[in-house]
């Protein structure tokens, strides 16, 4: 429909489709459909390529193809989690047995179409008078057309378009559609694995170059400056952490004293144990310890900020000496008024000075540095893991080669069979015939038997399989919905294929119904029996507040209690991870954080701060001011500044998220599982090894029930630290606690660590709770 632009001679053509009378406008699918669209204008055919922001049509069509292939691969892989291997993520969905069944099916289909069951049918035809089998019409024609060459006669003919053959045609066409999907899936998976091998080899080359000693490592000045800024802010926060109370605002000057604080008295955050007063140390010959009481004049915003810091006070105080119940002598300084208070963290100030000097050095060296010993060790471990992945990919390619060689011949035979059905005029019907042909006729019964065997391999109901086949025909209509459902498939694959959660019986039907848009509020149950864990994955779950996030991962575990040196299961607990897929190509780092906060707090996806909330997005390099030097630092944010409570994760098949394409998602779900895992210490072995644990390797999904090895160690500060080694992928995870606040920390190596790390020491993490650089 032509529309003249107001105030000009230009004419715009509007696609006149989807008129909404109430709104008085067109809501054509063309306006919100990405991809290629053909529009006829008069005698011309106009091909429109409708791109999305930051994504070309080819990239979006790759989304669609990966969505279809991933869905077919997932529902056709019926192996349990215990038989899955990280080295074989594809699964043997087309093995020798399936190919054998397909060829047998073609054999019987050829016999059926070449010798179909025939029904004799009576009809009418024109015949010479001497061969006529008369009807009432014949006598009428004799009266009106005497001496004609032919007359209407009853006749019989062979009829092959009967229910038995129509159903056989339906079976062949159905299997043909499945085989087409299998071949497309195999070709797509082969291309993906070849690409992953190339990327893995590139990473190996980078690692070898770094380990050779002939190259240095680049330091990102933005991340370095962000680290400096964090420490500077910690210094300022420390200095402002002592707040004068209103009653002390008009205090007289008094004398100046310097206190070196040790720790606050239990249940009295404004009363502190003191190490030194004006360089006079405690304990000494006169006093066993000293106390500083500020409860009347000041308070600490954060009591942990004062530990080991110097406190400069100007005010008046009263000194008292006492002896406690244990016979220890102490002196107490109780301040009655304060004019000023300033807290100084000498360690932070020295660290900040070091950073300023280090920045000058890096700048003069062109922002290059040498690898540390821990980094060399981590790179070697990563190299072993990548090499093992490459070996696994090569094995998978050999499995795919069997399907790739066998499927084209099957497709060629089935095309020929379908063409023969059509030439014989046999239509298609899904209704099973009400006859004995599929019992008494060997060809038909064999065809039906093999067909049922092939369909059973999909583990899908008839309606779900119909929906799955219909999905093959969808196009790029709503890319946001497509991305959301593609993310659902990726979440299921990571839970099942990586972390070993077995889905419930009939889960394929639920998944297909969910991605076909037929249902929402869908729950798929998973379990890991040996780890005593269950997960309920909800798609478009309706929360108590009426909001509906895309995905909720509900992890259900037990409390464990110890009695008489033995561990027992207590009650169950539920912890949820909320994910929301957002396909927005123009997102900036600031907009992304605003969106995350809106979901976390505004829509209360967090359940009043109880549940972590993360957004899944497809935009690479979305972080404009990265704070992590790790590979995910420019595309994802694991919430290390917010105790990992909310953030955003990159997930896209176009550019890939790590070597496997789903590394960032795997790292996020691994973080969630690690936070809610337990290690039960064994008293019989002095606690040096665990009695039981439900830990899982974040890199490959290996568990303690297989070959995961745990050993208890001690940090330099004397705290307990578990060292977990996975011989399957050679990843070493160190489980420790922050020396400042006691927060649990997980060091998972360069590839799988989700905490913030030092820019020059990636083996040292930053506490997500107190931001201490450990």
XYZ file of C-alpha atoms in Angstrom, residues 194-591:
398
model
C 35.345 -28.804 13.670
C 35.039 -25.160 14.736
C 35.590 -26.101 18.390
C 38.685 -28.086 17.465
C 40.045 -25.078 15.568
C 39.386 -22.761 18.515
C 40.905 -25.256 20.951
C 44.030 -25.561 18.846
C 44.292 -21.790 18.670
C 44.121 -21.673 22.458
C 46.761 -24.406 22.673
C 48.987 -22.339 20.426
C 48.503 -19.323 22.706
C 49.337 -21.386 25.790
C 52.426 -22.923 24.173
C 53.581 -19.466 23.161
C 53.186 -18.216 26.727
C 54.895 -21.252 28.254
C 57.803 -21.079 25.833
C 59.215 -18.083 27.697
C 59.579 -16.045 24.518
C 56.528 -13.857 25.072
C 55.058 -11.833 27.880
C 51.462 -11.437 28.936
C 49.556 -8.252 28.201
C 48.007 -6.394 31.132
C 44.793 -4.511 30.419
C 45.280 -0.999 31.853
C 41.509 -0.624 32.310
C 41.362 -3.652 34.598
C 44.516 -2.559 36.419
C 43.083 0.905 37.050
C 39.781 -0.648 38.194
C 41.760 -2.682 40.732
C 43.558 0.445 41.945
C 40.252 2.300 42.218
C 38.765 -0.513 44.323
C 41.646 -0.313 46.813
C 41.459 3.493 46.898
C 37.742 3.296 47.674
C 38.465 0.756 50.417
C 40.921 3.224 51.962
C 38.336 5.999 51.874
C 35.635 3.728 53.249
C 37.938 2.699 56.060
C 38.618 6.327 56.989
C 34.885 7.100 57.021
C 33.807 3.972 58.897
C 33.882 5.672 62.325
C 30.821 7.911 62.693
C 30.611 10.478 65.491
C 27.343 10.514 67.384
C 25.321 13.719 67.667
C 26.114 14.079 71.358
C 29.778 14.461 70.494
C 29.419 17.147 67.850
C 30.181 20.009 70.287
C 32.962 18.246 72.160
C 36.000 20.161 73.341
C 39.343 19.486 71.671
C 40.997 17.190 74.217
C 44.215 15.308 73.522
C 45.248 13.289 70.451
C 45.914 9.544 70.726
C 46.693 6.766 68.298
C 45.232 3.272 68.851
C 46.162 0.101 66.928
C 42.968 -1.963 66.934
C 42.864 -5.742 67.172
C 39.206 -6.898 67.113
C 35.830 -5.875 68.575
C 34.545 -7.392 71.773
C 31.852 -10.006 71.148
C 28.369 -8.453 71.055
C 29.897 -4.991 71.561
C 30.890 -3.650 68.112
C 32.008 -0.270 69.522
C 34.297 -1.712 72.201
C 37.664 -2.928 70.885
C 40.701 -4.869 72.021
C 43.796 -2.746 71.431
C 47.287 -3.839 70.407
C 49.027 -0.497 70.879
C 48.376 2.971 72.286
C 50.772 5.604 71.007
C 53.247 2.781 70.156
C 52.913 1.343 73.696
C 52.134 -2.361 73.167
C 49.787 -4.710 74.968
C 50.216 -7.057 76.755
C 53.071 -5.658 78.840
C 54.406 -5.984 82.391
C 51.514 -3.962 83.816
C 48.536 -5.046 81.788
C 47.514 -8.234 80.007
C 45.252 -6.412 77.552
C 43.681 -3.041 76.813
C 40.166 -1.978 75.774
C 38.882 1.061 73.897
C 35.245 1.992 74.565
C 33.614 4.344 72.013
C 30.022 3.306 72.608
C 28.982 6.715 74.006
C 30.585 8.884 71.358
C 30.997 6.944 68.064
C 29.982 3.837 66.128
C 31.503 1.689 63.393
C 29.573 1.370 60.135
C 31.541 -1.781 59.379
C 33.302 -3.380 62.341
C 35.422 -5.601 60.071
C 37.010 -2.488 58.546
C 38.799 -1.645 61.809
C 40.699 -4.893 62.298
C 44.438 -4.244 62.305
C 43.953 -0.532 61.587
C 45.171 2.601 63.360
C 42.537 4.866 64.898
C 43.450 8.537 65.425
C 41.211 10.142 68.070
C 40.990 13.708 69.367
C 38.840 13.984 72.477
C 38.543 13.360 76.183
C 38.488 9.952 77.857
C 38.551 8.297 81.252
C 41.113 5.605 82.073
C 40.221 2.730 84.408
C 42.070 -0.379 85.577
C 40.369 -3.631 86.454
C 40.980 -7.353 86.995
C 38.677 -9.820 85.225
C 37.338 -13.166 86.492
C 40.388 -14.980 85.167
C 42.757 -12.770 87.128
C 44.004 -10.823 84.106
C 44.802 -7.145 84.474
C 43.432 -4.726 81.927
C 43.198 -1.017 81.240
C 40.135 0.526 79.641
C 39.932 3.862 77.813
C 36.357 5.124 77.801
C 35.855 8.178 75.601
C 33.416 10.774 76.888
C 33.656 13.176 73.937
C 35.222 13.218 70.490
C 36.230 16.084 68.262
C 37.486 13.905 65.415
C 38.095 10.275 64.540
C 40.081 8.904 61.631
C 40.705 5.243 60.837
C 43.851 4.406 58.846
C 44.504 1.027 57.210
C 48.273 0.950 56.867
C 48.206 -2.267 54.863
C 45.835 -0.787 52.276
C 47.824 2.425 52.078
C 51.053 0.516 51.466
C 49.288 -1.602 48.862
C 47.958 1.512 47.135
C 51.452 3.018 47.021
C 52.764 -0.220 45.538
C 50.081 -0.098 42.820
C 51.031 3.460 41.873
C 54.661 2.423 41.492
C 53.700 -0.745 39.642
C 51.587 1.228 37.182
C 54.571 3.356 36.232
C 56.617 0.206 35.699
C 53.966 -1.453 33.524
C 53.483 1.700 31.515
C 57.204 1.862 30.779
C 57.151 -1.838 29.757
C 54.288 -1.287 27.342
C 51.798 -2.993 29.694
C 53.516 -6.379 29.395
C 54.617 -8.678 32.210
C 56.042 -12.127 32.832
C 53.952 -15.094 33.962
C 54.003 -16.085 37.623
C 54.706 -19.622 38.817
C 51.059 -20.233 39.735
C 49.934 -18.999 36.323
C 52.368 -21.325 34.554
C 50.994 -24.222 36.573
C 47.407 -23.192 35.767
C 48.228 -22.889 32.049
C 49.723 -26.377 31.994
C 46.618 -27.742 33.651
C 44.420 -25.892 31.140
C 46.520 -27.286 28.309
C 45.927 -30.847 29.480
C 42.208 -30.178 29.732
C 42.010 -28.683 26.229
C 44.072 -31.471 24.688
C 41.787 -34.036 26.266
C 38.773 -32.169 24.865
C 40.313 -32.236 21.387
C 40.824 -36.002 21.659
C 37.179 -36.348 22.664
C 36.043 -34.196 19.744
C 38.020 -36.403 17.356
C 36.256 -39.460 18.781
C 32.899 -37.752 18.291
C 33.750 -36.965 14.659
C 34.392 -40.650 14.043
C 30.943 -41.433 15.494
C 29.376 -38.774 13.283
C 31.190 -40.158 10.230
C 29.141 -43.366 10.505
C 25.903 -41.392 10.390
C 27.148 -39.037 7.704
C 28.054 -41.952 5.439
C 24.894 -43.939 6.075
C 22.103 -41.358 6.043
C 22.400 -40.078 2.411
C 21.760 -43.576 1.018
C 18.708 -43.955 3.250
C 17.364 -40.575 2.145
C 17.825 -41.444 -1.519
C 15.852 -44.684 -1.122
C 13.069 -42.975 0.820
C 12.693 -40.228 -1.785
C 12.252 -42.899 -4.441
C 9.667 -44.730 -2.307
C 7.681 -41.566 -1.633
C 7.714 -40.713 -5.334
C 6.293 -44.158 -6.110
C 3.487 -43.677 -3.563
C 2.573 -40.378 -5.210
C 2.692 -41.814 -8.724
C 0.324 -44.594 -7.706
C -2.079 -41.981 -6.386
C -1.861 -43.122 -2.767
C -2.711 -40.319 -0.338
C -1.555 -39.966 3.299
C -3.509 -40.753 6.443
C -2.302 -41.068 10.044
C -5.316 -43.216 11.002
C -4.388 -46.820 11.653
C -6.516 -48.991 9.299
C -9.315 -51.116 10.681
C -8.278 -54.275 8.871
C -6.110 -57.373 9.335
C -3.534 -56.396 6.690
C -0.939 -55.247 9.253
C -1.296 -58.635 10.943
C -1.658 -61.085 8.084
C 0.586 -59.496 5.428
C 4.289 -60.047 6.182
C 5.473 -56.896 4.371
C 3.004 -54.604 6.110
C 3.489 -56.166 9.553
C 7.287 -55.952 9.225
C 7.034 -52.326 8.091
C 4.847 -51.508 11.096
C 7.141 -53.356 13.517
C 10.302 -51.528 12.361
C 8.447 -48.217 12.293
C 7.407 -48.599 15.939
C 10.991 -49.503 16.849
C 12.329 -46.350 15.176
C 9.716 -44.108 16.793
C 10.422 -45.632 20.210
C 14.040 -44.517 19.821
C 12.857 -40.913 20.063
C 11.132 -41.596 23.408
C 8.457 -39.108 22.329
C 4.697 -39.354 22.325
C 2.867 -38.989 19.011
C 1.742 -35.427 19.774
C 5.224 -34.363 20.904
C 6.806 -35.862 17.796
C 4.244 -34.035 15.647
C 5.185 -30.779 17.382
C 8.877 -31.520 16.939
C 8.395 -32.076 13.221
C 6.387 -28.862 12.964
C 9.257 -26.967 14.602
C 11.345 -27.859 11.553
C 9.125 -25.522 9.523
C 9.328 -22.442 11.742
C 11.191 -19.376 10.519
C 12.614 -16.223 12.038
C 9.359 -14.721 13.263
C 10.108 -13.714 16.864
C 13.853 -13.797 17.453
C 13.364 -12.961 21.145
C 11.183 -16.057 21.655
C 13.581 -18.137 19.598
C 16.522 -17.021 21.751
C 14.580 -17.740 24.935
C 13.792 -21.314 23.853
C 17.307 -21.863 22.539
C 18.575 -20.892 26.014
C 16.185 -23.441 27.563
C 17.785 -26.188 25.470
C 21.274 -25.060 26.555
C 20.295 -25.067 30.235
C 18.908 -28.610 29.946
C 22.058 -29.790 28.137
C 24.380 -28.344 30.798
C 22.370 -29.841 33.668
C 22.132 -33.264 32.026
C 25.248 -33.682 29.913
C 27.763 -31.778 32.039
C 26.623 -31.967 35.660
C 25.051 -35.419 35.471
C 21.433 -34.748 36.470
C 19.111 -37.418 35.080
C 15.778 -36.062 33.776
C 12.489 -37.685 34.694
C 10.683 -40.130 32.444
C 8.762 -38.338 29.701
C 10.809 -35.158 29.978
C 11.197 -34.964 26.199
C 7.462 -34.367 25.762
C 7.552 -31.534 28.281
C 10.557 -29.946 26.595
C 9.061 -30.125 23.103
C 5.754 -28.694 24.323
C 7.618 -25.863 26.034
C 9.753 -24.848 23.048
C 6.824 -25.165 20.637
C 5.019 -22.491 22.646
C 2.137 -24.750 23.642
C 2.656 -24.446 27.396
C 4.211 -22.286 30.086
C 4.864 -22.965 33.771
C 6.502 -26.244 32.712
C 8.480 -28.221 35.321
C 11.144 -30.759 34.362
C 12.521 -32.805 37.252
C 16.158 -33.910 37.424
C 17.965 -36.007 39.993
C 21.510 -37.015 40.917
C 20.916 -39.912 43.289
C 24.477 -40.549 44.410
C 24.907 -36.858 45.217
C 21.501 -36.729 46.965
C 20.458 -33.717 44.909
C 17.333 -32.921 42.929
C 16.607 -30.063 40.538
C 13.295 -28.776 39.237
C 13.826 -26.683 36.111
C 10.808 -24.446 35.545
C 10.101 -22.689 32.254
C 8.068 -19.472 32.520
C 7.216 -20.218 36.130
C 4.595 -17.963 37.714
C 6.017 -16.625 40.983
C 4.016 -15.778 44.082
C 4.072 -12.096 43.088
C 2.604 -12.937 39.668
C 5.843 -12.310 37.765
C 7.058 -14.908 35.270
C 10.833 -15.255 34.715
C 12.017 -17.455 31.877
C 13.818 -20.113 33.938
C 14.021 -21.100 37.601
C 16.517 -23.751 38.711
C 15.309 -25.083 42.062
C 18.042 -27.155 43.775
C 16.782 -29.394 46.572
C 19.287 -30.877 48.993
C 19.489 -32.193 52.553
C 20.749 -30.732 55.797
C 23.420 -32.972 57.314
C 23.826 -33.420 61.055
C 26.491 -35.240 63.041
C 25.712 -37.493 65.978
C 28.049 -39.977 67.711
C 30.768 -39.367 65.113
C 28.380 -40.245 62.261
C 26.586 -38.074 59.722
C 22.814 -38.237 59.219
C 20.417 -36.625 56.766
C 18.192 -33.984 58.278
C 15.476 -31.948 56.597
C 15.513 -30.751 52.997
C 16.295 -27.272 51.786
C 15.497 -25.462 48.549
C 17.708 -22.891 46.797
C 16.753 -21.204 43.548
C 18.658 -19.635 40.668
C 16.555 -17.358 38.442
C 17.525 -16.806 34.793
C 15.944 -14.507 32.226
C 16.863 -14.518 28.529
C 17.011 -11.112 26.858
C 17.718 -10.763 23.129
C 18.631 -7.097 22.849
C 21.415 -6.348 20.451
C 21.943 -2.705 21.435
C 22.602 -3.253 25.135
C 25.383 -1.312 26.832
C 27.027 -2.257 30.096
C 25.045 0.423 31.949
C 21.713 -0.624 30.420
